[in-house]
Coordinates of N, CA and C in Angstrom, one line a residue:
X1 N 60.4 48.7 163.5 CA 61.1 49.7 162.8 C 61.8 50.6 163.9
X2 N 62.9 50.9 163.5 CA 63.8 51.7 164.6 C 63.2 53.5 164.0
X3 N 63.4 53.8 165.3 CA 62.9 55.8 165.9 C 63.4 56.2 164.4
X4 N 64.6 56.4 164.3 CA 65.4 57.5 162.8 C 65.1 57.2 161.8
X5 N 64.4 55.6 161.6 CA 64.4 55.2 160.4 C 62.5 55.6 159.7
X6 N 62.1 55.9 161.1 CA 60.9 56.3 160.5 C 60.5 57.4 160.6
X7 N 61.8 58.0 161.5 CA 61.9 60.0 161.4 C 61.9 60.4 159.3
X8 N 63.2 59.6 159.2 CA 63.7 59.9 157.6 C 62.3 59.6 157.0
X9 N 61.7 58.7 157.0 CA 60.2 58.3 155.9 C 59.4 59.1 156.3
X10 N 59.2 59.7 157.6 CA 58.3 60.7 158.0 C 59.1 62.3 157.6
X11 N 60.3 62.4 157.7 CA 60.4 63.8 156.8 C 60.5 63.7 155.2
X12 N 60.6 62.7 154.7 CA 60.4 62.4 153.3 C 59.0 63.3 152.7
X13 N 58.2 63.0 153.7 CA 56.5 63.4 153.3 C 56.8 64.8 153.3
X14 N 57.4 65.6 154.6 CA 57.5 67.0 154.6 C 58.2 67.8 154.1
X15 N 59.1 66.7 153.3 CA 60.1 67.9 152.5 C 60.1 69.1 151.6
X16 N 59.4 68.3 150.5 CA 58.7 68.9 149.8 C 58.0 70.4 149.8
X17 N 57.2 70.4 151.0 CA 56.6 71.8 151.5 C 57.4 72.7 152.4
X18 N 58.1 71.9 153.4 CA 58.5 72.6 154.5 C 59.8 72.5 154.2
X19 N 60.3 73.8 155.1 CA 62.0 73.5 155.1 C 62.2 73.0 156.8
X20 N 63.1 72.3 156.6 CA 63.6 70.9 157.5 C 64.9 71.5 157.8
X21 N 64.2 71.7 159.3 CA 66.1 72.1 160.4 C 66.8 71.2 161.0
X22 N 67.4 70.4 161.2 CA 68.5 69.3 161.6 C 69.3 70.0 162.2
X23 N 69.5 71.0 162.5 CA 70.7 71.4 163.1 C 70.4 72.6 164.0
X24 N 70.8 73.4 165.3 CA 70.6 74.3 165.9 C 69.2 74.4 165.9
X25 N 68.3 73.6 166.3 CA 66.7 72.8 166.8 C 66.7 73.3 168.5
X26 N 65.9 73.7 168.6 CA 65.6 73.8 169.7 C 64.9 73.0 170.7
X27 N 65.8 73.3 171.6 CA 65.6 71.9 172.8 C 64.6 72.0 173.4
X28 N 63.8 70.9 173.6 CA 64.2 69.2 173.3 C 64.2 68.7 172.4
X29 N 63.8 69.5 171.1 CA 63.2 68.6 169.8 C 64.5 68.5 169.0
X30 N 64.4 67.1 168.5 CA 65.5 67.1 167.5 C 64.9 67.2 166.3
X31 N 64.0 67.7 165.5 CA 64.1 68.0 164.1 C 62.7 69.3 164.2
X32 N 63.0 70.6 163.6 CA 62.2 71.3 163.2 C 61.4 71.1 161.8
X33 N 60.4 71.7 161.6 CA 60.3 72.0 160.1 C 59.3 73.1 159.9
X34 N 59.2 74.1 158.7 CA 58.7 75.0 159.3 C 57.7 75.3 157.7
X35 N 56.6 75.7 157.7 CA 55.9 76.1 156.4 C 55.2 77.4 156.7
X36 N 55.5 78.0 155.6 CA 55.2 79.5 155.4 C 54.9 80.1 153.8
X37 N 53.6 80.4 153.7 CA 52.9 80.6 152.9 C 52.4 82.8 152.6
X38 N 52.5 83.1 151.4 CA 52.1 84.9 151.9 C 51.2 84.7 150.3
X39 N 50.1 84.7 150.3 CA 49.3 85.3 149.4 C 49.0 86.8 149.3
X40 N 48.4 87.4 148.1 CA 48.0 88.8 148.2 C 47.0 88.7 147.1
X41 N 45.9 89.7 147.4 CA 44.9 89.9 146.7 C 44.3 91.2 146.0
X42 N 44.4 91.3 145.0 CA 44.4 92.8 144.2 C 43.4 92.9 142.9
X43 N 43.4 94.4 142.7 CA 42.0 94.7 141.7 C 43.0 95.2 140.6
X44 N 43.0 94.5 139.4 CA 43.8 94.6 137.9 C 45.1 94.8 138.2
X45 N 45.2 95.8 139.3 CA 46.8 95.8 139.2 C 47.4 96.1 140.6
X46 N 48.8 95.3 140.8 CA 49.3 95.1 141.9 C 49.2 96.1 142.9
X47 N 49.3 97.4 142.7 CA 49.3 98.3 143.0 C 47.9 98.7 143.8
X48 N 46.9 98.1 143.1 CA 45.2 98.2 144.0 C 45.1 97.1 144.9
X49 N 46.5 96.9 145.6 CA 46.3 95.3 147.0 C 45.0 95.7 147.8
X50 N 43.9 94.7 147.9 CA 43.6 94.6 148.9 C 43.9 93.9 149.9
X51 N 44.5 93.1 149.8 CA 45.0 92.1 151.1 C 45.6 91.1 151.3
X52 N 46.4 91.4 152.3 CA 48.0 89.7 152.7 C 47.0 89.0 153.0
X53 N 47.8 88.0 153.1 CA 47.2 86.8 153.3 C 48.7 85.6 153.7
X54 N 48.9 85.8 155.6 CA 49.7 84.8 155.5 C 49.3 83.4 156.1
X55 N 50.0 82.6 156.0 CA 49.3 81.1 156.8 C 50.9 80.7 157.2
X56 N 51.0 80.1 158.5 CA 52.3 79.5 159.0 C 52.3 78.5 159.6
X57 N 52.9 77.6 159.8 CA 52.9 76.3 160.3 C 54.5 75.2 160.9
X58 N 54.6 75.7 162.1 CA 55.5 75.1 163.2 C 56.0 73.7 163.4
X59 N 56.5 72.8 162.8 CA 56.4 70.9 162.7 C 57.8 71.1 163.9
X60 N 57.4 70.1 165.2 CA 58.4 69.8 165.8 C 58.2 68.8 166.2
X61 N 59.1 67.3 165.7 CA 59.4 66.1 165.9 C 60.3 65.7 167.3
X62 N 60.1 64.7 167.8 CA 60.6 64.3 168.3 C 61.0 62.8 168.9
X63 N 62.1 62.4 169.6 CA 61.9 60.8 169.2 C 62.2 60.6 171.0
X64 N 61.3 59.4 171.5 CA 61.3 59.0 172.8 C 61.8 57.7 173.1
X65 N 62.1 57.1 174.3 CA 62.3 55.4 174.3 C 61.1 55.1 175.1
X66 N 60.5 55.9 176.1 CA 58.9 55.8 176.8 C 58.6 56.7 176.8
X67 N 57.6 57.1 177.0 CA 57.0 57.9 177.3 C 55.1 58.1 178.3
X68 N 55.2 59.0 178.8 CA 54.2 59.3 179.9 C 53.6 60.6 179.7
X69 N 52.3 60.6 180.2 CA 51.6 62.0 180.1 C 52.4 62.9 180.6
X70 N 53.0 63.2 182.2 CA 53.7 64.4 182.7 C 55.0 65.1 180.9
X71 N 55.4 63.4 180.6 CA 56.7 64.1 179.6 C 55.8 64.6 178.5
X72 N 54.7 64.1 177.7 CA 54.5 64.4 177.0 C 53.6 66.3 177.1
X73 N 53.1 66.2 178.3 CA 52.5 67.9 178.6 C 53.7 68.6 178.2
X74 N 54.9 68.2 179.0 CA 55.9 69.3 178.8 C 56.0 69.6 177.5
X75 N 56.3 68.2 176.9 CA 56.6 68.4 175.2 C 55.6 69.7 174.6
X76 N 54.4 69.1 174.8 CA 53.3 69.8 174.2 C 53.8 71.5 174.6
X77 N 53.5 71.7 175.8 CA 53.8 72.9 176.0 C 55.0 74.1 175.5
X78 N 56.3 73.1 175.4 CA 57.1 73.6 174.9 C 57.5 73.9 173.0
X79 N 56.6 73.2 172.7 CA 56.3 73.1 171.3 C 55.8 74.6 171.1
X80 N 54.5 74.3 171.6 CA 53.2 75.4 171.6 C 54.1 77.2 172.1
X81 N 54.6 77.0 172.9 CA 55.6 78.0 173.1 C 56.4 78.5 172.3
X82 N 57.5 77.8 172.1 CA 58.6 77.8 170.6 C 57.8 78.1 169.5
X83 N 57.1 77.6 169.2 CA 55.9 77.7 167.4 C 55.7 79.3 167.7
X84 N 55.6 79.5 168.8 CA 54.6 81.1 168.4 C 55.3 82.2 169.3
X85 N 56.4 81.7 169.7 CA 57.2 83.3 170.2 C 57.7 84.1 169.8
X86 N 58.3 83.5 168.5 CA 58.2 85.3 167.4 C 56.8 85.7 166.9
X87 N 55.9 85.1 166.8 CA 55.0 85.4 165.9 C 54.0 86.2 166.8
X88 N 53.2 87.6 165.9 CA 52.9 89.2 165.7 C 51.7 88.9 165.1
X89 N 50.7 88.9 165.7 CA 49.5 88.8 164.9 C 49.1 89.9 164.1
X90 N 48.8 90.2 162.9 CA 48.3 91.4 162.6 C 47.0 91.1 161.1
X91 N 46.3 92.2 160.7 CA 45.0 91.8 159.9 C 45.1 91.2 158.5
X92 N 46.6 91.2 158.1 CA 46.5 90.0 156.9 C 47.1 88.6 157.5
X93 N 47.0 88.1 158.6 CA 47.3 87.3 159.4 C 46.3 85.9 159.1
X94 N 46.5 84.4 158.3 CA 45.0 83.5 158.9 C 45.0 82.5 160.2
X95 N 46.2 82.0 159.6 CA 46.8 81.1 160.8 C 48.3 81.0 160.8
X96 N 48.7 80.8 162.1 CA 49.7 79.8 162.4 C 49.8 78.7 163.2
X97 N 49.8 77.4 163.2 CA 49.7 76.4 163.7 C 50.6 75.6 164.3
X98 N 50.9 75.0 165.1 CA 51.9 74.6 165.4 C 51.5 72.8 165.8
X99 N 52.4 71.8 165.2 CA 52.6 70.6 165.5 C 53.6 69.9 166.1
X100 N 53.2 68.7 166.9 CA 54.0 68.2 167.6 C 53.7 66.7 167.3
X101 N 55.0 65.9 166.6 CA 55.3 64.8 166.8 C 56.4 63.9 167.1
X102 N 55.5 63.3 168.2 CA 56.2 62.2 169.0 C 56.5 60.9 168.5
X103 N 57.9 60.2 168.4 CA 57.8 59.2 168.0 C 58.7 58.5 169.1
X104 N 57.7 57.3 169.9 CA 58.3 56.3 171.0 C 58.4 55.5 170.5
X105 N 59.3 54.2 171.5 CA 59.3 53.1 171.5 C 58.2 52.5 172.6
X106 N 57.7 53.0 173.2 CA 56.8 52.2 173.8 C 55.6 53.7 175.0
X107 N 54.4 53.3 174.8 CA 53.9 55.0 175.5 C 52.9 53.8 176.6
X108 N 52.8 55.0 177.7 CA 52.0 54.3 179.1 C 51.0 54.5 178.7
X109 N 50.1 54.0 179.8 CA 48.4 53.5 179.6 C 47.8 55.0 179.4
X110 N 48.3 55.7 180.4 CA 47.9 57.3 180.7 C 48.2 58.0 179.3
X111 N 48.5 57.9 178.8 CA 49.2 58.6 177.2 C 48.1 58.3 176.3
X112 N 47.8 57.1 176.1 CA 46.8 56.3 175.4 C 45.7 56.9 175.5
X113 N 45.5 57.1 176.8 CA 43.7 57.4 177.9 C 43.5 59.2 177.1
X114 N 44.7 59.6 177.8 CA 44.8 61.0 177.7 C 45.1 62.4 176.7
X115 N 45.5 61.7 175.8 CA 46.3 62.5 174.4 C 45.0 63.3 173.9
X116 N 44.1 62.8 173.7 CA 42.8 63.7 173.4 C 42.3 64.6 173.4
X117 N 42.7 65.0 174.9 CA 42.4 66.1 176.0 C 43.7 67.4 175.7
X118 N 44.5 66.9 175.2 CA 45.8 67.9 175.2 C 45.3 69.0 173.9
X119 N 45.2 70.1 174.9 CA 44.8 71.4 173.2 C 45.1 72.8 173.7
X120 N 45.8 73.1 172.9 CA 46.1 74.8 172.9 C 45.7 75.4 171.2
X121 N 44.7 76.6 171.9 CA 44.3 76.8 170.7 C 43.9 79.0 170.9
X122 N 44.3 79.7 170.3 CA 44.0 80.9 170.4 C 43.6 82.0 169.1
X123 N 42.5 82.7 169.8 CA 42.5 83.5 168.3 C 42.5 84.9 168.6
X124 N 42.8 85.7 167.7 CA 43.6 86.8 167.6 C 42.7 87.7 167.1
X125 N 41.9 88.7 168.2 CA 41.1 89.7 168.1 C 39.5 89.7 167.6
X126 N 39.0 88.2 168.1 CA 37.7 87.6 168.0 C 37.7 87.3 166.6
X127 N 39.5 86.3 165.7 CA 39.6 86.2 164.4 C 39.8 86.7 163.6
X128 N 40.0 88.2 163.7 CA 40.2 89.6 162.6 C 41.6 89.1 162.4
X129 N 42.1 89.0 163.2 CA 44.1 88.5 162.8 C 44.5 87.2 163.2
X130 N 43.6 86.3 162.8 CA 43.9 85.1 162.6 C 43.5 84.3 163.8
X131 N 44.0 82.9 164.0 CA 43.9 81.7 165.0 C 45.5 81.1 164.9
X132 N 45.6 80.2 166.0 CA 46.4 79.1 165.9 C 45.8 78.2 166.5
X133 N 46.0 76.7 166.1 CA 46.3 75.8 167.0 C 46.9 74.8 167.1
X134 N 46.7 73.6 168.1 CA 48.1 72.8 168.0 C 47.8 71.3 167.7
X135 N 48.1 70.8 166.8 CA 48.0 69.6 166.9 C 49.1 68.7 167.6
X136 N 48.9 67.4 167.5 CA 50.0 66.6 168.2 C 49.4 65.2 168.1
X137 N 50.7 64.3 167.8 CA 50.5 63.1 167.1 C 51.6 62.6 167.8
X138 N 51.3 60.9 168.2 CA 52.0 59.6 169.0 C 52.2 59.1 168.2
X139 N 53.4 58.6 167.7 CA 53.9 57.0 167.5 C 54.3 56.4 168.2
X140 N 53.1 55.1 168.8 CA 53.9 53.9 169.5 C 54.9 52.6 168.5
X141 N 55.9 52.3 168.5 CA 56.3 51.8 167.4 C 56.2 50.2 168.0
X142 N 56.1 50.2 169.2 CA 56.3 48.5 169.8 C 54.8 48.2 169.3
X143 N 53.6 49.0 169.0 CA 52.1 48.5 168.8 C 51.9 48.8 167.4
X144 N 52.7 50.0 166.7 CA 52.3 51.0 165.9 C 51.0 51.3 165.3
X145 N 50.7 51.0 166.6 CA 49.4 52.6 166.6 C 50.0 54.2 166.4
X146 N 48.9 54.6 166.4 CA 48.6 56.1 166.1 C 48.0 57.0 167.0
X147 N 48.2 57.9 167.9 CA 47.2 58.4 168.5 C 47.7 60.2 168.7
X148 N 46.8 60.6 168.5 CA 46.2 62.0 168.6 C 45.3 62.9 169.0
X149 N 45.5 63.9 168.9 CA 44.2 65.0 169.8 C 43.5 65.3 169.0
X150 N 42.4 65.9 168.8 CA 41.4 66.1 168.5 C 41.6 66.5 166.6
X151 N 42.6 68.2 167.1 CA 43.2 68.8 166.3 C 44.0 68.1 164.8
X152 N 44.4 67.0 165.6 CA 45.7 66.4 164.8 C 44.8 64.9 164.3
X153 N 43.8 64.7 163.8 CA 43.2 63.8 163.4 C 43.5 63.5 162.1
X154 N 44.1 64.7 161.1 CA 44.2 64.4 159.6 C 46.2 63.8 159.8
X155 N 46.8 64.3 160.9 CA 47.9 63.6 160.5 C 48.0 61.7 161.1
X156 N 47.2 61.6 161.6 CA 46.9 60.1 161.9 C 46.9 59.4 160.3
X157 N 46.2 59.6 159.7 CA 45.9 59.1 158.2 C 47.8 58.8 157.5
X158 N 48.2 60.2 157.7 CA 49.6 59.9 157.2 C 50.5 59.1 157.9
X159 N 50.8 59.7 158.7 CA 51.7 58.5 159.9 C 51.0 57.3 159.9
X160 N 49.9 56.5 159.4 CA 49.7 55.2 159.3 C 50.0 54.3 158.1
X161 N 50.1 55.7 157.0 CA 50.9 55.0 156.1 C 52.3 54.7 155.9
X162 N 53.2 55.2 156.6 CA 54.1 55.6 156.8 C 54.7 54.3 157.3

């Protein structure tokens, strides 16, 4: 299966929830997507709020012809960067998360070995104002395997149906 054609079946899934940037994406990623959620919690009437409640979540895709650990650190890091440089932690805060997926035509031995180990993860005032962390997910398409870090184990499941 060709890179785009399994980008499109892979944003098919996220449509629905997330809104999907194609255009003015920040580099290197060619497809954003972004989910954002605001609950609030109150006693009979709106007026007696006790409390926000936001949850946020960062999706940046991206498509490779190889790939190697040095490229993919960068990726990670610049994901992990971009997801969370506007974002302001504050106490109706739970999470924001940020994801990164890769989709190659072919990934090195080192990628394979090492994807596991890749994690950025922070929490905001020992948890009073929330956490982030990052997941990140491989498509090899020449094997189409699946591989991921620790974090990103529930999107393995979907990318394999896919």
């Amino acid at each position: 299966m060709e890179k785009s054609v399994f980008l499109e079946k892979l944003l098919k899934a996220y449509e629905r929830y997330y809104s999907i940037k194609k255009e003015n994406v920040q580099e290197p990623f060619d497809v954003e997507a972004e989910f954002v959620m605001h609950g609030e919690q109150y006693i009979l009437v709106k007026a007696a709020k006790i409390a926000n409640i936001d949850s946020n979540e960062f999706v940046f895709f991206k498509l490779e012809d190889s790939l190697n650990m040095e490229s993919l650190s960068a990726l990670a890091d610049k994901a992990w960067e971009c997801g969370l440089k506007d974002f302001v932690p504050y106490y109706g805060h739970k999470n924001s998360d940020v994801t990164l997926i890769v989709i190659a035509d072919c990934l090195c031995d080192d990628v394979k070995k090492n994807i596991r180990k890749i994690k950025h993860s922070v929490s905001y005032k020992l948890g009073l104002f929330g956490w982030s962390n990052f997941k990140l997910a491989v498509k090899d398409l020449s094997s189409g395997a699946v591989f991921c870090n620790r974090i990103g184990s529930d999107l393995k499941k979907m990318i394999q149906r896919i």
